Coordinates of C-alpha atoms in Angstrom, one line a residue:
M1 CA -8.5 -22.2 1.5
Q2 CA -4.8 -22.2 0.8
K3 CA -4.3 -19.4 3.3
G4 CA -6.1 -21.4 6.0
M5 CA -4.0 -24.5 5.3
L6 CA -0.8 -22.4 5.6
L7 CA -1.8 -21.0 9.0
K8 CA -2.9 -24.5 10.1
K9 CA 0.5 -25.9 9.2
R10 CA 2.2 -23.0 10.9
L11 CA 0.4 -23.3 14.3
L12 CA -1.2 -26.7 14.7
A13 CA 0.6 -29.1 17.1
G14 CA -2.1 -30.2 19.5
K15 CA -0.9 -33.8 19.9
D16 CA 2.3 -32.5 21.6
F17 CA 0.6 -30.3 24.1
I18 CA -0.4 -32.7 27.0
P19 CA 3.2 -33.8 27.8
Q20 CA 4.4 -30.2 27.8
I21 CA 1.5 -29.1 30.0
V22 CA 2.2 -32.0 32.5
A23 CA 5.9 -31.1 32.5
W24 CA 5.2 -27.4 33.3
L25 CA 2.7 -28.4 36.1
L26 CA 5.3 -30.7 37.7
F27 CA 7.9 -27.9 37.5
F28 CA 5.6 -25.4 39.2
L29 CA 4.7 -27.9 41.9
L30 CA 8.4 -28.4 42.6
L31 CA 8.8 -24.7 42.9
N32 CA 6.0 -24.5 45.5
F33 CA 7.5 -27.4 47.4
L34 CA 10.9 -25.6 47.5
A35 CA 9.3 -22.3 48.6
G36 CA 7.7 -24.1 51.5
K37 CA 10.7 -26.2 52.4
Y38 CA 13.0 -23.1 52.4
Y39 CA 10.5 -20.6 53.6
M40 CA 11.9 -17.3 54.6
V41 CA 10.9 -13.6 54.9
I42 CA 13.0 -11.4 52.6
S43 CA 14.5 -8.2 54.0
G44 CA 12.2 -5.2 53.7
D45 CA 15.1 -3.2 52.2
V46 CA 15.5 -5.7 49.3
Y47 CA 12.0 -7.0 48.5
P48 CA 10.3 -3.7 47.4
S49 CA 12.9 -3.3 44.7
I50 CA 12.5 -6.8 43.5
H51 CA 8.7 -6.5 43.6
L52 CA 8.9 -3.2 41.6
V53 CA 11.0 -4.7 38.8
M54 CA 8.6 -7.7 38.5
E55 CA 5.5 -5.5 38.5
F56 CA 7.0 -3.1 35.9
V57 CA 7.7 -6.2 33.7
I58 CA 4.0 -7.1 34.1
V59 CA 2.9 -3.6 33.3
I60 CA 5.1 -3.4 30.1
V61 CA 3.9 -6.8 28.9
A62 CA 0.3 -5.8 29.6
I63 CA 0.7 -2.6 27.6
C64 CA 2.3 -4.6 24.7
A65 CA -0.4 -7.2 24.8
S66 CA -3.1 -4.4 24.7
L67 CA -1.5 -2.8 21.7
M68 CA -1.0 -6.1 19.8
S69 CA -4.6 -7.1 20.5
W70 CA -5.8 -3.7 19.4
Y71 CA -4.1 -3.8 16.1
D72 CA -5.2 -7.5 15.7
Y73 CA -8.8 -6.3 16.2
K74 CA -8.3 -3.5 13.6
Y75 CA -7.1 -6.1 11.1
K76 CA -9.6 -8.9 11.7
H77 CA -12.4 -7.3 13.8
E78 CA -12.6 -10.3 16.1
L79 CA -14.5 -9.4 19.3
R80 CA -12.1 -11.5 21.6
M81 CA -9.2 -9.3 20.5
L82 CA -11.1 -6.2 21.4
I83 CA -11.9 -7.6 24.8
L84 CA -8.3 -8.6 25.4
S85 CA -7.1 -5.2 24.4
L86 CA -9.4 -3.4 26.8
T87 CA -8.7 -5.9 29.5
F88 CA -4.9 -5.5 29.3
C89 CA -5.2 -1.7 29.1
V90 CA -7.1 -1.6 32.4
V91 CA -4.9 -4.2 34.0
A92 CA -1.7 -2.4 33.1
L93 CA -2.9 0.8 34.8
V94 CA -4.2 -1.0 37.9
E95 CA -1.0 -3.1 38.2
F96 CA 1.0 0.1 38.1
A97 CA -1.1 1.5 40.9
H98 CA -0.5 -1.8 42.8
A99 CA 3.3 -1.6 42.2
V100 CA 3.7 2.0 43.5
S101 CA 1.3 1.4 46.5
Y102 CA 3.3 -1.6 47.9
A103 CA 4.7 -1.5 51.4
G104 CA 7.9 0.5 51.5
M105 CA 7.0 2.6 48.4
P106 CA 6.5 6.4 48.5
D107 CA 2.9 7.7 48.9
F108 CA 0.7 7.3 45.8
I109 CA -2.3 9.7 46.1
T110 CA -2.7 8.4 49.6
P111 CA -0.2 6.7 51.9
S112 CA 1.1 3.3 50.6
S113 CA 0.2 0.2 52.6
P114 CA -0.1 -3.6 52.3
N115 CA -3.9 -3.2 52.3
K116 CA -3.9 -0.6 49.6
A117 CA -1.5 -2.7 47.4
S118 CA -3.5 -5.9 48.0
T119 CA -6.7 -4.1 47.1
Y120 CA -5.3 -2.9 43.7
W121 CA -3.9 -6.4 43.3
I122 CA -7.2 -8.3 43.7
I123 CA -9.0 -5.7 41.5
A124 CA -6.4 -6.3 38.7
R125 CA -6.7 -10.1 39.1
L126 CA -10.5 -10.0 39.0
L127 CA -10.5 -7.8 35.9
L128 CA -7.9 -9.9 34.2
S129 CA -9.7 -13.3 34.9
T130 CA -13.1 -11.8 33.8
G131 CA -11.6 -10.4 30.6
L132 CA -9.8 -13.7 29.7
L133 CA -12.9 -15.7 30.5
V134 CA -15.2 -13.5 28.3
A135 CA -12.5 -13.5 25.5
V136 CA -12.2 -17.3 25.5
F137 CA -16.0 -17.8 25.4
S138 CA -16.5 -15.2 22.6
K139 CA -14.5 -17.5 20.2
N140 CA -13.8 -15.7 16.9
K141 CA -17.0 -13.7 16.6
V142 CA -16.6 -10.7 14.3
K143 CA -17.8 -7.4 15.6
I144 CA -17.1 -4.1 13.7
I145 CA -17.3 -1.1 16.0
R146 CA -17.0 2.2 14.1
K147 CA -15.6 4.4 16.9
S148 CA -13.6 1.7 18.6
D149 CA -10.8 4.2 19.4
L150 CA -13.1 6.0 21.7
I151 CA -13.9 2.8 23.6
L152 CA -10.2 2.2 24.4
A153 CA -9.8 5.8 25.5
L154 CA -13.0 5.5 27.7
F155 CA -11.7 2.4 29.4
A156 CA -8.4 4.0 30.1
L157 CA -10.2 7.0 31.7
L158 CA -12.4 4.7 33.7
S159 CA -9.4 2.8 34.9
L160 CA -7.8 6.0 36.1
G161 CA -11.0 7.0 37.8
L162 CA -11.1 3.6 39.5
I163 CA -7.5 3.9 40.8
V164 CA -8.2 7.4 42.3
A165 CA -11.5 6.2 43.8
V166 CA -9.9 3.2 45.5
A167 CA -7.1 5.4 46.9
L168 CA -9.6 7.9 48.3
Y169 CA -12.3 5.5 49.6
L170 CA -10.0 2.7 50.7
P171 CA -11.1 2.9 54.4
H172 CA -14.7 2.2 53.3
L173 CA -13.8 -0.9 51.2
P174 CA -13.5 -4.4 52.6
A175 CA -9.9 -4.9 53.9
M176 CA -7.7 -7.2 51.9
Y177 CA -4.8 -7.2 54.4
D178 CA -5.2 -7.1 58.2
T179 CA -2.4 -4.9 59.7
S180 CA -3.2 -6.1 63.2
T181 CA -2.5 -9.7 62.4
A182 CA 0.0 -8.9 59.6
N183 CA -1.9 -11.3 57.3
Q184 CA -4.3 -11.3 54.4
T185 CA -8.0 -11.4 55.1
S186 CA -10.5 -14.1 54.4
V187 CA -12.3 -11.8 51.9
K188 CA -9.1 -11.5 49.9
I189 CA -8.4 -15.2 50.0
A190 CA -12.0 -15.9 48.8
L191 CA -11.6 -13.5 45.9
E192 CA -8.4 -15.3 45.0
Y193 CA -10.4 -18.5 44.8
A194 CA -13.0 -16.7 42.6
V195 CA -10.2 -15.6 40.3
M196 CA -8.9 -19.2 40.1
I197 CA -12.4 -20.5 39.3
M198 CA -12.7 -18.1 36.4
L199 CA -9.3 -18.9 35.1
G200 CA -10.1 -22.6 35.4
L201 CA -13.3 -22.2 33.4
A202 CA -11.4 -20.4 30.7
A203 CA -8.8 -23.2 30.6
V204 CA -11.5 -25.9 30.4
R205 CA -13.1 -24.0 27.5
L206 CA -9.8 -24.1 25.7
L207 CA -9.4 -27.8 26.2
L208 CA -12.9 -28.5 24.8
K209 CA -11.9 -27.0 21.4
K210 CA -11.7 -29.6 18.6
E211 CA -8.3 -28.4 17.5
L212 CA -5.7 -26.7 19.7
N213 CA -3.1 -24.5 18.1
R214 CA 0.1 -23.1 19.5
Q215 CA -1.7 -19.9 20.5
D216 CA -4.2 -21.9 22.5
F217 CA -1.4 -23.9 24.1
H218 CA 0.4 -20.7 25.4
L219 CA -2.9 -19.2 26.5
F220 CA -3.7 -22.4 28.4
L221 CA -0.4 -22.4 30.1
A222 CA -0.9 -18.7 31.0
L223 CA -4.2 -19.6 32.6
I224 CA -2.8 -22.6 34.6
I225 CA 0.2 -20.5 35.8
G226 CA -2.2 -17.7 36.7
I227 CA -4.1 -20.3 38.8
M228 CA -0.8 -21.4 40.4
S229 CA 0.0 -17.7 41.1
D230 CA -3.3 -17.1 42.9
A231 CA -3.1 -20.4 44.8
T232 CA 0.4 -19.4 46.0
F233 CA -0.8 -16.0 47.1
T234 CA -3.4 -17.6 49.4
L235 CA -0.4 -19.2 51.3
Y236 CA 1.7 -16.2 52.2
D237 CA 2.0 -15.0 55.8
S238 CA 4.1 -11.9 55.1
V239 CA 4.1 -9.6 52.1
Y240 CA 7.9 -10.2 51.9
D241 CA 8.0 -14.0 52.2
T242 CA 9.0 -16.6 49.6
Y243 CA 5.3 -17.5 48.7
N244 CA 4.6 -13.9 47.9
L245 CA 7.8 -13.7 45.7
L246 CA 6.9 -17.0 44.0
G247 CA 3.4 -15.8 43.3
H248 CA 4.8 -12.7 41.5
I249 CA 7.2 -14.9 39.6
Y250 CA 4.3 -17.1 38.5
L251 CA 2.4 -13.9 37.5
V252 CA 5.3 -12.7 35.4
A253 CA 5.5 -16.1 33.7
S254 CA 1.7 -16.1 33.1
F255 CA 1.9 -12.7 31.4
V256 CA 4.9 -13.8 29.3
F257 CA 2.9 -16.8 28.0
I258 CA -0.1 -14.5 27.3
F259 CA 2.2 -12.3 25.3
K260 CA 3.6 -15.3 23.5
A261 CA 0.1 -16.4 22.6
L262 CA -0.6 -13.0 21.1
T263 CA 2.8 -13.1 19.3
E264 CA 1.8 -16.5 17.8
E265 CA -1.3 -14.8 16.5
A266 CA 0.8 -12.0 15.0
V267 CA 3.2 -14.4 13.5
G268 CA 0.4 -16.4 12.0
M269 CA -1.1 -13.2 10.5
L270 CA 2.3 -12.2 9.2
Y271 CA 2.9 -15.6 7.7
E272 CA -0.5 -15.4 6.0
A273 CA 0.2 -11.9 4.7
I274 CA 3.6 -12.9 3.4
S275 CA 2.2 -16.1 1.8
T276 CA -0.6 -14.1 0.2
L277 CA 1.7 -11.4 -1.1
K278 CA 4.1 -14.0 -2.5
S279 CA 1.2 -15.7 -4.3
Q280 CA -0.1 -12.4 -5.6
R281 CA 3.3 -11.4 -6.8
E282 CA 3.7 -14.6 -8.7
M283 CA 0.3 -14.2 -10.2
L284 CA 1.1 -10.6 -11.2
A285 CA 4.4 -11.7 -12.7
E286 CA 2.7 -14.4 -14.7
T287 CA 0.0 -11.9 -15.8
N288 CA 2.7 -9.4 -16.7
R289 CA 4.6 -12.0 -18.7
Q290 CA 1.4 -12.9 -20.6
L291 CA 0.6 -9.3 -21.3
Q292 CA 4.1 -8.7 -22.6
E293 CA 3.8 -11.7 -24.8
T294 CA 0.4 -10.6 -26.1
D295 CA 1.9 -7.1 -26.7
R296 CA 4.8 -8.6 -28.6
I297 CA 2.5 -10.7 -30.7
K298 CA 0.4 -7.7 -31.4
D299 CA 3.4 -5.6 -32.5
E300 CA 4.6 -8.4 -34.7
F301 CA 1.1 -8.8 -36.2
L302 CA 0.9 -5.0 -36.9
A303 CA 4.4 -4.9 -38.4
N304 CA 3.8 -8.0 -40.6
T305 CA 0.4 -6.8 -41.7
S306 CA 1.7 -3.3 -42.4
H307 CA 4.5 -4.7 -44.6
E308 CA 2.0 -6.9 -46.4
L309 CA -0.4 -3.9 -47.0
R310 CA 2.3 -1.4 -48.0
S311 CA 3.5 -3.3 -51.1
P312 CA 0.2 -3.5 -53.0
L313 CA -0.7 0.0 -51.8
T314 CA 2.5 1.5 -53.1
A315 CA 1.7 -0.2 -56.5
V316 CA -1.8 1.4 -56.4
I317 CA -0.3 4.9 -55.8
A318 CA 2.2 4.4 -58.5
F319 CA -0.5 3.4 -61.1
T320 CA -2.6 6.4 -60.1
E321 CA 0.4 8.7 -60.7
L322 CA 0.9 7.1 -64.1
L323 CA -2.7 7.8 -64.9
M324 CA -2.5 11.4 -63.8
D325 CA 0.6 11.8 -66.0
E326 CA -1.8 11.0 -69.0
S327 CA 1.1 9.5 -70.9
S328 CA -1.1 6.4 -71.4
G329 CA -4.1 8.5 -72.5
E330 CA -6.1 11.6 -71.7
L331 CA -8.6 11.5 -68.8
N332 CA -11.9 13.4 -68.7
D333 CA -12.6 15.6 -65.7
L334 CA -14.6 13.1 -63.8
Q335 CA -11.9 10.4 -64.3
R336 CA -9.2 12.8 -63.3
D337 CA -11.1 13.6 -60.0
Y338 CA -11.5 9.9 -59.3
V339 CA -7.8 9.2 -59.8
H340 CA -6.8 12.2 -57.6
E341 CA -9.1 10.9 -54.9
I342 CA -7.6 7.4 -55.2
N343 CA -4.1 8.8 -55.0
D344 CA -4.9 11.1 -52.0
S345 CA -6.6 8.3 -50.1
G346 CA -3.8 5.8 -50.9
R347 CA -1.2 8.2 -49.6
E348 CA -3.2 8.8 -46.5
L349 CA -3.5 5.1 -45.9
L350 CA 0.2 4.6 -46.6
G351 CA 1.0 7.3 -44.0
M352 CA -1.1 5.4 -41.4
I353 CA 0.7 2.1 -42.3
N354 CA 4.1 3.8 -42.0
G355 CA 3.0 5.1 -38.6
F356 CA 2.2 1.6 -37.5
L357 CA 5.6 0.4 -38.7
D358 CA 7.4 3.2 -36.9
L359 CA 5.6 2.4 -33.6
S360 CA 6.4 -1.3 -33.9
K361 CA 10.1 -0.5 -34.5
I362 CA 10.2 1.8 -31.5
A363 CA 8.5 -0.8 -29.3
A364 CA 11.0 -3.4 -30.5
G365 CA 13.9 -1.1 -29.8
K366 CA 14.9 -1.1 -33.5
T367 CA 14.6 2.6 -34.2
F368 CA 17.9 4.4 -34.8
L369 CA 18.5 8.1 -34.9
Y370 CA 20.9 9.4 -37.5
R371 CA 21.8 12.7 -36.0
E372 CA 23.2 15.7 -37.8
H373 CA 23.6 19.4 -37.4
F374 CA 20.9 21.3 -39.4
K375 CA 18.9 24.5 -39.2
I376 CA 15.5 23.8 -37.8
D377 CA 14.0 26.8 -39.6
E378 CA 15.0 25.3 -43.0
L379 CA 13.2 22.1 -42.1
I380 CA 10.1 24.1 -41.0
E381 CA 10.2 26.0 -44.3
D382 CA 10.4 22.8 -46.3
I383 CA 7.4 21.3 -44.5
F384 CA 5.5 24.5 -44.8
L385 CA 5.9 24.5 -48.6
R386 CA 5.0 20.8 -48.8
M387 CA 1.8 21.1 -46.7
R388 CA 0.6 24.6 -47.6
H389 CA -1.8 23.4 -50.3
L390 CA -3.6 21.1 -47.8
F391 CA -4.3 24.1 -45.5
N392 CA -5.3 26.3 -48.5
N393 CA -7.8 23.6 -49.7
K394 CA -9.5 23.7 -46.3
G395 CA -9.4 27.5 -46.1
I396 CA -7.0 27.6 -43.2
T397 CA -4.0 30.0 -43.0
L398 CA -0.7 28.4 -42.4
E399 CA 2.1 30.7 -41.2
V400 CA 5.7 30.4 -40.2
A401 CA 7.1 32.9 -37.7
R402 CA 10.6 32.9 -39.2
N403 CA 13.6 33.2 -36.9
K404 CA 16.4 35.4 -38.3
N405 CA 19.0 33.5 -36.1
Q406 CA 18.5 30.2 -38.0
L407 CA 18.7 28.0 -34.9
P408 CA 20.8 24.8 -35.2
V409 CA 19.7 21.5 -33.7
W410 CA 21.4 18.1 -33.3
A411 CA 18.8 15.6 -34.4
D412 CA 17.6 13.1 -37.0
R413 CA 16.3 15.4 -39.8
G414 CA 13.8 12.8 -41.2
K415 CA 12.3 12.0 -37.8
T416 CA 12.1 15.6 -36.8
G417 CA 10.2 16.3 -40.0
Q418 CA 7.9 13.4 -39.1
V419 CA 7.2 15.0 -35.7
L420 CA 6.4 18.4 -37.3
T421 CA 4.3 16.8 -40.0
N422 CA 2.2 14.9 -37.5
L423 CA 1.6 18.0 -35.4
L424 CA 0.6 20.0 -38.4
S425 CA -1.7 17.2 -39.6
N426 CA -3.3 17.2 -36.2
A427 CA -3.8 21.0 -36.3
L428 CA -5.2 20.7 -39.8
K429 CA -7.7 18.1 -38.7
F430 CA -9.1 20.0 -35.7
T431 CA -9.0 23.5 -37.1
T432 CA -12.1 24.7 -38.9
T433 CA -12.3 26.8 -42.1
G434 CA -11.1 30.3 -41.5
G435 CA -8.8 29.3 -38.8
K436 CA -5.1 29.8 -38.4
V437 CA -2.0 27.6 -37.7
V438 CA 1.4 29.1 -36.8
V439 CA 4.8 27.4 -36.5
E440 CA 7.7 29.0 -34.7
S441 CA 11.0 28.2 -33.2
N442 CA 12.9 29.8 -30.3
S443 CA 16.0 29.1 -28.3
G444 CA 15.6 27.6 -24.9
D445 CA 16.5 29.5 -21.7
S446 CA 19.6 27.4 -21.2
G447 CA 20.7 27.6 -24.8
R448 CA 21.1 23.9 -24.9
D449 CA 17.8 23.2 -26.7
V450 CA 15.5 24.7 -29.3
I451 CA 11.7 25.0 -28.7
I452 CA 9.4 24.4 -31.6
T453 CA 5.8 25.4 -31.2
V454 CA 2.7 24.6 -33.3
R455 CA -0.2 26.9 -32.4
D456 CA -3.7 26.6 -33.8
T457 CA -7.1 28.2 -33.4
G458 CA -9.0 24.8 -33.5
I459 CA -11.5 23.2 -31.2
G460 CA -9.1 22.8 -28.3
I461 CA -8.7 19.9 -25.9
D462 CA -10.4 19.3 -22.5
I463 CA -7.9 19.4 -19.6
R464 CA -9.0 15.8 -18.7
D465 CA -7.9 14.6 -22.1
Q466 CA -4.6 16.5 -22.4
E467 CA -2.4 13.7 -20.9
K468 CA -4.3 11.0 -22.7
I469 CA -3.9 12.3 -26.2
F470 CA -0.3 11.1 -26.3
Q471 CA -1.4 7.5 -25.6
P472 CA -1.4 5.1 -28.5
F473 CA -4.7 4.8 -30.4
Y474 CA -6.4 7.3 -28.1
Q475 CA -9.2 9.4 -29.6
V476 CA -10.8 12.3 -27.7
D477 CA -14.1 11.2 -29.4
G478 CA -13.8 7.5 -29.7
T479 CA -17.2 6.8 -31.0
S480 CA -18.0 5.4 -34.5
T481 CA -19.8 8.6 -35.3
R482 CA -17.0 11.0 -34.4
N483 CA -16.5 14.0 -36.6
Y484 CA -12.8 13.7 -37.0
G485 CA -10.9 10.7 -38.6
G486 CA -7.6 9.2 -37.8
M487 CA -6.2 6.2 -36.0
G488 CA -4.8 8.0 -32.9
I489 CA -1.2 7.2 -33.5
G490 CA 0.2 10.5 -34.8
L491 CA 0.7 12.3 -31.4
N492 CA 1.9 9.1 -29.8
L493 CA 4.5 8.6 -32.5
A494 CA 5.5 12.3 -32.2
K495 CA 6.0 11.9 -28.5
K496 CA 8.1 8.8 -28.8
L497 CA 10.3 10.3 -31.5
V498 CA 10.9 13.5 -29.4
E499 CA 11.8 11.4 -26.4
L500 CA 14.2 9.3 -28.4
H501 CA 16.0 12.6 -29.0
G502 CA 16.1 13.4 -25.3
G503 CA 13.5 16.1 -25.7
T504 CA 10.0 16.7 -24.2
I505 CA 6.6 17.4 -25.7
R506 CA 3.6 19.0 -24.1
V507 CA 0.3 20.6 -24.9
S508 CA -1.5 23.6 -23.6
S509 CA -5.2 24.0 -24.6
Q510 CA -8.6 25.1 -23.7
Q511 CA -11.8 24.0 -25.3
N512 CA -12.9 26.2 -28.2
A513 CA -9.8 28.3 -27.8
G514 CA -7.2 26.4 -29.8
S515 CA -4.1 24.4 -28.8
I516 CA -0.4 24.9 -28.4
F517 CA 1.9 21.9 -29.0
T518 CA 5.5 22.5 -27.9
F519 CA 8.5 20.2 -28.2
T520 CA 12.2 20.5 -27.6
L521 CA 15.3 19.3 -29.4
P522 CA 19.0 19.4 -28.3
T523 CA 21.4 21.8 -29.9
E524 CA 24.6 19.9 -28.7
E525 CA 25.9 16.5 -29.6
T526 CA 24.8 13.7 -27.3
G527 CA 26.0 10.2 -28.0
D528 CA 27.3 8.9 -31.2
L529 CA 25.7 9.1 -34.7
R530 CA 23.6 6.0 -34.1
D531 CA 21.7 6.2 -30.8

């Protein structure tokens, strides 16, 4: 609705058309009066060149009109635009044949002559008037033709065939110009009137529309000027006289107004498209703003909730540790198992909450890296000693491929440990009893980074999921009955922390053949101590 109103405002101006049409008609009548008053026959050395220029202008405009109509049809699938495209394609070719067959021009297939040029002329006029009449009466009917490109090519080939046939069989066709009297024949004049009738019918059909827009106005002027052109051509006595020249001038003007009508259509479509795109851009910007606001509120909620949960949970863990110390009394075996279970579950939950907090800080841009030089192998060894019992409890072998070179890195030690812990926890979760997990470090090819690898013999990851696993909260098995727990934040947090260091993280895996997680850390100082 809004798009239609925009186009209406852009093109509608019907109340101003009648004065403009009357002014144009008076102007053309004045030209006809002057052509008769100052009648002359132009030199045969000059007129062919003038005629050739005018005809080539007509041919170029016809080609442009055909292409514009064609792309308009491709966009809106209106039958009238297809008809106009085919019409101007044919007319452009026949008008070219008329231009190069005119008296005084070199031979074109067969010798050039006034009769040959007049025959091509009247054929072009009949085709144009018929096409315009059909296009005007077809209104805005939508017709989708699948292989429409073939139709345009077919019409172009038929036009070329028609041009060749007219040249070869010209002696057998009704004469349009009588060389003995040096004047046009009655058949040609009658056909000119037939053209005027068809153009007149098309003009009347336009006037009967409820609303005229600027496109209709220019098309109406083109039809009226076309009628004036054909009327003027019925008056000439010589192919070089002022009436013939004026008729061609009218025809050029008619084609210019047709082109302007199609340009108005294109401008209207462009205006619609720009207005629609502008509206869509504003809607997308507003939607994006709302999504960002929703995301901000979500992050704030997670951060606040995590803070609120962490305090009582820390107290629960502290009390369980007091109970396990047995300073307040000895526990029996069952009680000791319960307290250990509470402590382990509490620590697991605290780790998840800390993960939420870290993600919230990164999203808010409040995460700082406190870089220092340290040996990555020392950190790997520390984490190995801290997590080894978890792997032993599950019957999984955890190994460290120790590097004798003790590779240095320039990173935040705590956050690097967090990345390694998350990757090892992920390997522990998805590796079955009897499996193996290996951690190793190597120097990068450039020597400017260190490559840390965590390799497991677990269930592996489908290639379709390998890019998704680093997304927040993504679970390979997202159902409520999945076999593996977790919140889907460990790998996402690891990725963000690695990227904060300027490194990269990737995975290589096959289902039932284990996974290899690799990330890089810089060895040289980049930036100051607080990035």
